[in-house]
Amino acid sequence: MAKRESFKINGSTIAPGTRQTVDIPVSTLSDHTPVHLSVHVVHGKKPGPVLFVSAAIHGDEVIGVEIVRRLLKAGSLKNMAGTLLAVPIVNTFGFHNHSRYLPDRRDLNRCFPGLSEGSMASRLAHIFMREVVSRADVGIDLHSAAVQRTNLPQIRLTAGNDRLMELGRVFGAPVMMQSNLREGSLRMAAEEAGVDVLLYEGGEGQRFDELAARAGATGILRVMNHLGMIAKKGVPKTRGAPVLCSDSTWYRAPAGGLFRGYHGIGDRVSPGTVLGAISDPFGEVESEVTCDHEGIVIGRTNMPTVYEGDALFHVASTPRAEQALEGINGHMEAAPLFDEDEII
């Protein structure tokens, strides 16, 4: 059998059975500090699909960086087939500034596919599309809720895409959400280029979350096993099938004040469930926030002070919330993927 060809990216050559971090020039800061898009390439000895895994497109969504770190430590990658392109930090500018955005205040996930001579965000999007996304067969993009909110681990996918539906079930997050493509998003640009992308949501901006980290890392390993890239040994099994939800509702603050939430992510709710209450600082006026349909809490605010209209709870409509809860418990009961030097 002919030897597999090396993988070439930005002038670097990665031989079959080896791995290497490649720094792709992006820009130079005003103090002459270079900025790179760093891609860790794991090029298997055997042929197979090319998978990209990206995180921190929004610079404050750090949980994805931890998920990629855990993924790259997994022993399953030693005898991998195909090629993994792991980009733990896409938006280096936002990551260093603890910001969702780039210095030009643009949201990178509204600037794809980008332009080589466009804005700072547009140029970064163009480089990422050219060097990573266009080289892949499929991708997994890692996100979290914004700062001061948290999300239940969930997969967002394009309605009507059977391949993504299959991969979403394999990933094994507690909930799958059918989500429309947004103009300028990585998902839209990638699908237009023929690359299917799963979007993972979990945890809170600027915070690590063990449930979100475990669900993300194990989900990627399951997808890689399904694609024939890694062996089944060492890949945690799913516990309960993901619950597919086609719609969801944000419950917002009816008034400003001090917010007390009575439910957390993963909780089952039904019509009449009191999600929380808002009172003034004197306790003289109080407003309850009541659910009006059956479902599961997939996101909520962590802020005790709110303004009228603030998003408080995100509830996905489903009569199968108990099944989703099985998946949540399964992630936390499974043995964590520790590094060797973290076991004491």
CSV table of C-alpha atoms in Angstrom, one decimal:
chain,number,residue,atom,x,y,z
A,1,MET,CA,0.0,0.0,0.0
A,2,ALA,CA,1.3,3.4,-0.9
A,3,LYS,CA,2.5,5.6,1.9
A,4,ARG,CA,0.2,8.4,2.9
A,5,GLU,CA,1.2,11.9,1.8
A,6,SER,CA,2.3,14.5,4.3
A,7,PHE,CA,0.0,17.3,5.3
A,8,LYS,CA,1.1,20.8,4.2
A,9,ILE,CA,0.0,24.0,5.8
A,10,ASN,CA,1.5,27.5,5.7
A,11,GLY,CA,4.8,26.1,4.5
A,12,SER,CA,5.1,23.4,7.1
A,13,THR,CA,5.1,19.7,6.3
A,14,ILE,CA,3.6,17.2,8.8
A,15,ALA,CA,4.6,13.6,8.0
A,16,PRO,CA,2.1,10.7,8.5
A,17,GLY,CA,2.1,9.6,12.1
A,18,THR,CA,3.4,12.9,13.5
A,19,ARG,CA,1.9,16.0,15.0
A,20,GLN,CA,3.0,19.7,15.0
A,21,THR,CA,1.8,23.1,16.0
A,22,VAL,CA,1.9,25.6,13.1
A,23,ASP,CA,1.8,29.3,13.6
A,24,ILE,CA,0.1,31.2,10.8
A,25,PRO,CA,0.8,34.9,10.7
A,26,VAL,CA,-2.3,37.1,11.2
A,27,SER,CA,-1.2,40.6,12.1
A,28,THR,CA,1.2,42.7,14.1
A,29,LEU,CA,0.1,44.7,17.2
A,30,SER,CA,1.0,48.4,17.5
A,31,ASP,CA,4.0,47.5,19.7
A,32,HIS,CA,5.4,45.1,17.0
A,33,THR,CA,4.2,41.9,18.8
A,34,PRO,CA,3.2,39.3,16.1
A,35,VAL,CA,-0.2,37.7,16.2
A,36,HIS,CA,-0.7,34.1,14.9
A,37,LEU,CA,-3.5,31.7,14.3
A,38,SER,CA,-2.0,28.5,15.9
A,39,VAL,CA,-3.1,25.2,14.5
A,40,HIS,CA,-2.1,21.9,16.0
A,41,VAL,CA,-2.1,19.3,13.2
A,42,VAL,CA,-2.3,15.6,14.1
A,43,HIS,CA,-1.7,13.7,10.8
A,44,GLY,CA,-2.5,10.0,11.1
A,45,LYS,CA,-0.5,7.2,9.4
A,46,LYS,CA,-3.7,5.9,7.8
A,47,PRO,CA,-6.0,7.8,5.4
A,48,GLY,CA,-9.2,9.2,6.7
A,49,PRO,CA,-11.3,12.3,7.0
A,50,VAL,CA,-10.0,15.8,7.9
A,51,LEU,CA,-11.7,17.2,11.0
A,52,PHE,CA,-11.2,20.7,12.3
A,53,VAL,CA,-12.1,21.6,15.9
A,54,SER,CA,-12.1,25.3,16.8
A,55,ALA,CA,-12.7,27.4,19.9
A,56,ALA,CA,-12.6,31.0,21.1
A,57,ILE,CA,-14.0,32.5,17.9
A,58,HIS,CA,-15.5,34.7,20.6
A,59,GLY,CA,-12.5,35.5,22.7
A,60,ASP,CA,-14.2,35.3,26.1
A,61,GLU,CA,-15.5,31.7,25.5
A,62,VAL,CA,-12.6,30.0,27.2
A,63,ILE,CA,-14.3,26.6,27.9
A,64,GLY,CA,-13.6,25.5,24.3
A,65,VAL,CA,-9.9,26.1,24.9
A,66,GLU,CA,-10.0,23.7,27.8
A,67,ILE,CA,-11.9,21.2,25.7
A,68,VAL,CA,-9.3,21.3,22.9
A,69,ARG,CA,-6.5,20.9,25.5
A,70,ARG,CA,-8.2,17.8,26.9
A,71,LEU,CA,-8.8,16.4,23.4
A,72,LEU,CA,-5.1,16.8,22.4
A,73,LYS,CA,-4.0,14.9,25.5
A,74,ALA,CA,-6.3,11.9,24.7
A,75,GLY,CA,-4.4,8.7,24.2
A,76,SER,CA,-6.8,7.7,21.4
A,77,LEU,CA,-5.0,10.1,19.0
A,78,LYS,CA,-1.7,8.1,19.0
A,79,ASN,CA,-2.9,5.7,16.3
A,80,MET,CA,-5.3,8.1,14.6
A,81,ALA,CA,-6.4,7.8,11.0
A,82,GLY,CA,-7.1,10.9,9.0
A,83,THR,CA,-6.1,14.4,10.1
A,84,LEU,CA,-7.2,16.6,13.0
A,85,LEU,CA,-6.8,20.4,12.8
A,86,ALA,CA,-7.2,21.7,16.3
A,87,VAL,CA,-7.4,25.5,16.8
A,88,PRO,CA,-7.9,26.3,20.5
A,89,ILE,CA,-7.9,30.1,20.1
A,90,VAL,CA,-9.2,31.6,16.8
A,91,ASN,CA,-9.7,35.1,18.1
A,92,THR,CA,-6.4,35.8,19.8
A,93,PHE,CA,-7.2,39.5,20.1
A,94,GLY,CA,-10.4,38.9,22.1
A,95,PHE,CA,-8.8,36.1,24.1
A,96,HIS,CA,-6.1,38.4,25.5
A,97,ASN,CA,-8.5,41.3,26.1
A,98,HIS,CA,-11.1,39.0,27.8
A,99,SER,CA,-13.5,40.2,25.2
A,100,ARG,CA,-16.0,38.5,22.9
A,101,TYR,CA,-15.0,40.9,20.1
A,102,LEU,CA,-12.0,42.0,18.2
A,103,PRO,CA,-10.4,45.4,18.8
A,104,ASP,CA,-12.4,46.9,16.0
A,105,ARG,CA,-15.6,45.9,17.9
A,106,ARG,CA,-16.7,43.4,15.3
A,107,ASP,CA,-18.1,39.9,16.1
A,108,LEU,CA,-15.8,37.5,14.2
A,109,ASN,CA,-18.8,35.1,13.9
A,110,ARG,CA,-20.6,37.6,11.7
A,111,CYS,CA,-17.6,38.2,9.3
A,112,PHE,CA,-17.2,34.9,7.5
A,113,PRO,CA,-16.1,34.0,4.9
A,114,GLY,CA,-14.1,37.2,5.1
A,115,LEU,CA,-11.9,39.2,2.7
A,116,SER,CA,-8.1,39.3,2.3
A,117,GLU,CA,-8.2,43.1,2.3
A,118,GLY,CA,-11.2,43.7,4.6
A,119,SER,CA,-11.4,44.8,8.2
A,120,MET,CA,-9.3,43.2,10.9
A,121,ALA,CA,-12.1,40.7,11.7
A,122,SER,CA,-12.7,40.0,8.0
A,123,ARG,CA,-9.0,39.3,7.4
A,124,LEU,CA,-8.9,36.8,10.3
A,125,ALA,CA,-12.0,35.1,9.1
A,126,HIS,CA,-10.5,34.8,5.6
A,127,ILE,CA,-7.3,33.3,6.9
A,128,PHE,CA,-9.2,30.8,9.1
A,129,MET,CA,-11.4,29.7,6.1
A,130,ARG,CA,-8.4,29.4,3.7
A,131,GLU,CA,-6.0,27.6,6.0
A,132,VAL,CA,-8.3,25.4,8.1
A,133,VAL,CA,-12.0,25.2,7.2
A,134,SER,CA,-11.5,24.7,3.4
A,135,ARG,CA,-9.0,21.9,4.2
A,136,ALA,CA,-11.6,19.9,6.2
A,137,ASP,CA,-14.4,17.5,5.5
A,138,VAL,CA,-16.3,18.3,8.7
A,139,GLY,CA,-15.9,20.6,11.7
A,140,ILE,CA,-16.9,21.1,15.3
A,141,ASP,CA,-17.0,24.7,16.6
A,142,LEU,CA,-17.0,25.2,20.4
A,143,HIS,CA,-18.8,28.0,22.1
A,144,SER,CA,-20.3,28.9,25.5
A,145,ALA,CA,-22.8,31.4,26.8
A,146,ALA,CA,-21.8,35.0,27.2
A,147,VAL,CA,-20.3,36.4,30.4
A,148,GLN,CA,-22.8,36.2,33.3
A,149,ARG,CA,-24.9,33.5,31.6
A,150,THR,CA,-24.5,29.7,31.4
A,151,ASN,CA,-25.6,27.1,28.9
A,152,LEU,CA,-26.4,23.4,29.3
A,153,PRO,CA,-24.2,21.4,27.0
A,154,GLN,CA,-26.0,21.3,23.7
A,155,ILE,CA,-25.4,20.8,20.0
A,156,ARG,CA,-26.8,23.3,17.4
A,157,LEU,CA,-27.2,22.0,13.9
A,158,THR,CA,-28.8,22.9,10.6
A,159,ALA,CA,-32.3,21.6,10.1
A,160,GLY,CA,-32.7,19.1,7.3
A,161,ASN,CA,-29.0,18.1,7.3
A,162,ASP,CA,-29.1,14.3,7.8
A,163,ARG,CA,-25.3,14.0,8.2
A,164,LEU,CA,-25.2,16.6,11.0
A,165,MET,CA,-28.2,15.0,12.7
A,166,GLU,CA,-26.3,11.7,12.7
A,167,LEU,CA,-23.1,13.3,14.0
A,168,GLY,CA,-25.1,15.3,16.6
A,169,ARG,CA,-26.6,12.1,18.0
A,170,VAL,CA,-23.2,10.5,18.1
A,171,PHE,CA,-21.7,13.5,19.9
A,172,GLY,CA,-24.1,12.7,22.8
A,173,ALA,CA,-24.8,16.1,24.3
A,174,PRO,CA,-28.0,16.1,26.5
A,175,VAL,CA,-29.8,18.4,24.0
A,176,MET,CA,-29.7,19.0,20.2
A,177,MET,CA,-31.2,22.2,18.9
A,178,GLN,CA,-32.2,22.9,15.3
A,179,SER,CA,-30.8,26.3,14.6
A,180,ASN,CA,-31.0,28.6,11.5
A,181,LEU,CA,-27.9,29.7,9.8
A,182,ARG,CA,-26.9,33.3,10.4
A,183,GLU,CA,-25.4,35.5,7.7
A,184,GLY,CA,-21.7,35.9,8.3
A,185,SER,CA,-21.4,33.0,10.6
A,186,LEU,CA,-18.8,30.3,10.4
A,187,ARG,CA,-21.5,27.6,10.0
A,188,MET,CA,-23.0,29.3,7.0
A,189,ALA,CA,-19.7,30.0,5.3
A,190,ALA,CA,-18.5,26.5,5.9
A,191,GLU,CA,-21.7,24.8,4.6
A,192,GLU,CA,-21.5,27.0,1.5
A,193,ALA,CA,-18.0,25.7,1.1
A,194,GLY,CA,-19.2,22.1,1.5
A,195,VAL,CA,-18.0,21.6,5.0
A,196,ASP,CA,-20.6,20.5,7.6
A,197,VAL,CA,-20.1,22.0,11.1
A,198,LEU,CA,-21.6,21.0,14.5
A,199,LEU,CA,-21.8,23.9,16.9
A,200,TYR,CA,-21.3,23.0,20.5
A,201,GLU,CA,-22.6,25.2,23.4
A,202,GLY,CA,-21.8,24.7,27.0
A,203,GLY,CA,-20.8,26.6,30.2
A,204,GLU,CA,-20.3,30.3,30.8
A,205,GLY,CA,-18.0,33.0,29.3
A,206,GLN,CA,-14.7,33.4,31.2
A,207,ARG,CA,-15.4,30.4,33.3
A,208,PHE,CA,-14.4,26.7,33.3
A,209,ASP,CA,-17.2,24.3,33.8
A,210,GLU,CA,-16.6,20.6,34.4
A,211,LEU,CA,-19.9,19.3,32.9
A,212,ALA,CA,-19.3,21.4,29.8
A,213,ALA,CA,-15.7,20.3,29.5
A,214,ARG,CA,-16.4,16.6,29.9
A,215,ALA,CA,-19.4,16.7,27.5
A,216,GLY,CA,-17.4,18.6,24.9
A,217,ALA,CA,-14.2,16.5,25.0
A,218,THR,CA,-16.1,13.1,25.1
A,219,GLY,CA,-18.5,14.2,22.3
A,220,ILE,CA,-15.6,15.0,20.0
A,221,LEU,CA,-14.0,11.7,20.7
A,222,ARG,CA,-17.3,9.9,19.9
A,223,VAL,CA,-17.5,11.8,16.6
A,224,MET,CA,-13.9,10.8,15.7
A,225,ASN,CA,-14.7,7.2,16.5
A,226,HIS,CA,-17.8,7.3,14.3
A,227,LEU,CA,-15.8,8.8,11.4
A,228,GLY,CA,-13.3,6.0,11.7
A,229,MET,CA,-10.5,8.2,13.0
A,230,ILE,CA,-9.9,6.6,16.4
A,231,ALA,CA,-10.6,3.2,17.9
A,232,LYS,CA,-13.6,2.6,20.3
A,233,LYS,CA,-11.4,1.8,23.2
A,234,GLY,CA,-11.2,4.6,25.7
A,235,VAL,CA,-14.2,6.5,24.2
A,236,PRO,CA,-17.0,7.0,26.8
A,237,LYS,CA,-20.3,5.6,25.7
A,238,THR,CA,-23.4,7.8,25.7
A,239,ARG,CA,-26.0,7.4,28.4
A,240,GLY,CA,-29.3,8.1,26.9
A,241,ALA,CA,-29.9,9.5,23.4
A,242,PRO,CA,-29.8,13.3,23.0
A,243,VAL,CA,-33.2,15.1,23.1
A,244,LEU,CA,-34.0,16.9,19.8
A,245,CYS,CA,-35.7,20.3,20.3
A,246,SER,CA,-37.0,22.3,17.4
A,247,ASP,CA,-37.9,25.5,19.3
A,248,SER,CA,-37.1,27.4,22.5
A,249,THR,CA,-38.2,30.4,24.4
A,250,TRP,CA,-36.4,33.1,26.4
A,251,TYR,CA,-38.2,34.3,29.5
A,252,ARG,CA,-37.3,37.9,30.2
A,253,ALA,CA,-37.5,40.1,33.3
A,254,PRO,CA,-40.9,41.8,33.6
A,255,ALA,CA,-39.2,44.5,35.8
A,256,GLY,CA,-35.9,45.6,37.0
A,257,GLY,CA,-34.7,44.6,40.5
A,258,LEU,CA,-33.1,41.8,42.4
A,259,PHE,CA,-33.5,38.4,40.7
A,260,ARG,CA,-33.8,35.1,42.5
A,261,GLY,CA,-33.7,32.1,40.2
A,262,TYR,CA,-35.3,28.9,41.4
A,263,HIS,CA,-34.1,26.6,38.7
A,264,GLY,CA,-30.8,25.7,37.1
A,265,ILE,CA,-29.7,24.3,33.7
A,266,GLY,CA,-31.0,20.9,33.0
A,267,ASP,CA,-34.1,21.3,35.2
A,268,ARG,CA,-37.4,20.1,33.9
A,269,VAL,CA,-40.2,22.7,33.8
A,270,SER,CA,-43.8,22.7,32.8
A,271,PRO,CA,-46.7,25.2,32.5
A,272,GLY,CA,-47.1,27.0,35.8
A,273,THR,CA,-43.5,26.4,37.0
A,274,VAL,CA,-42.2,29.5,38.8
A,275,LEU,CA,-38.8,30.0,37.3
A,276,GLY,CA,-37.8,32.8,39.6
A,277,ALA,CA,-38.8,36.1,41.1
A,278,ILE,CA,-37.7,39.8,41.0
A,279,SER,CA,-38.2,42.2,43.8
A,280,ASP,CA,-37.2,45.7,44.6
A,281,PRO,CA,-34.4,46.2,47.2
A,282,PHE,CA,-37.0,46.9,49.9
A,283,GLY,CA,-39.0,43.7,49.2
A,284,GLU,CA,-42.2,45.8,48.8
A,285,VAL,CA,-42.9,44.8,45.1
A,286,GLU,CA,-42.3,41.3,43.7
A,287,SER,CA,-42.9,39.8,40.2
A,288,GLU,CA,-42.8,36.1,39.5
A,289,VAL,CA,-41.5,34.7,36.2
A,290,THR,CA,-43.7,31.7,35.2
A,291,CYS,CA,-43.1,29.1,32.6
A,292,ASP,CA,-45.9,28.5,30.1
A,293,HIS,CA,-44.8,25.3,28.3
A,294,GLU,CA,-43.1,21.9,29.0
A,295,GLY,CA,-39.4,21.7,28.5
A,296,ILE,CA,-35.9,21.8,29.9
A,297,VAL,CA,-33.8,24.8,31.0
A,298,ILE,CA,-30.9,25.1,28.6
A,299,GLY,CA,-29.6,28.5,29.6
A,300,ARG,CA,-30.0,31.1,32.4
A,301,THR,CA,-28.5,34.3,33.7
A,302,ASN,CA,-26.2,34.2,36.7
A,303,MET,CA,-26.8,37.9,37.6
A,304,PRO,CA,-28.8,38.8,40.7
A,305,THR,CA,-29.4,42.3,39.5
A,306,VAL,CA,-31.4,42.7,36.3
A,307,TYR,CA,-33.1,45.3,34.1
A,308,GLU,CA,-36.5,45.1,32.6
A,309,GLY,CA,-36.3,43.0,29.5
A,310,ASP,CA,-33.1,41.1,30.5
A,311,ALA,CA,-32.9,37.5,29.4
A,312,LEU,CA,-33.3,35.2,32.4
A,313,PHE,CA,-34.1,31.6,31.4
A,314,HIS,CA,-33.8,29.8,28.0
A,315,VAL,CA,-36.2,26.9,27.9
A,316,ALA,CA,-36.2,24.3,25.1
A,317,SER,CA,-39.6,22.8,24.3
A,318,THR,CA,-39.7,19.1,24.8
A,319,PRO,CA,-41.8,16.5,26.7
A,320,ARG,CA,-38.6,14.4,27.1
A,321,ALA,CA,-36.7,16.4,29.7
A,322,GLU,CA,-36.2,13.4,31.9
A,323,GLN,CA,-34.3,11.7,29.1
A,324,ALA,CA,-32.0,14.7,28.7
A,325,LEU,CA,-31.4,14.6,32.5
A,326,GLU,CA,-30.1,11.0,32.1
A,327,GLY,CA,-27.5,12.3,29.6
A,328,ILE,CA,-26.4,15.1,32.0
A,329,ASN,CA,-26.0,12.6,34.9
A,330,GLY,CA,-24.1,10.3,32.6
A,331,HIS,CA,-21.5,12.9,31.8
A,332,MET,CA,-20.9,13.7,35.5
A,333,GLU,CA,-20.8,10.0,36.6
A,334,ALA,CA,-18.3,9.0,33.9
A,335,ALA,CA,-14.6,8.9,34.8
A,336,PRO,CA,-13.1,12.2,33.9
A,337,LEU,CA,-10.4,12.5,31.3
A,338,PHE,CA,-7.5,13.5,33.5
A,339,ASP,CA,-3.9,14.0,32.4
A,340,GLU,CA,-1.4,11.7,34.0
A,341,ASP,CA,0.1,14.4,36.1
A,342,GLU,CA,-3.3,15.5,37.4
A,343,ILE,CA,-4.1,12.2,39.1
A,344,ILE,CA,-2.9,12.5,42.7
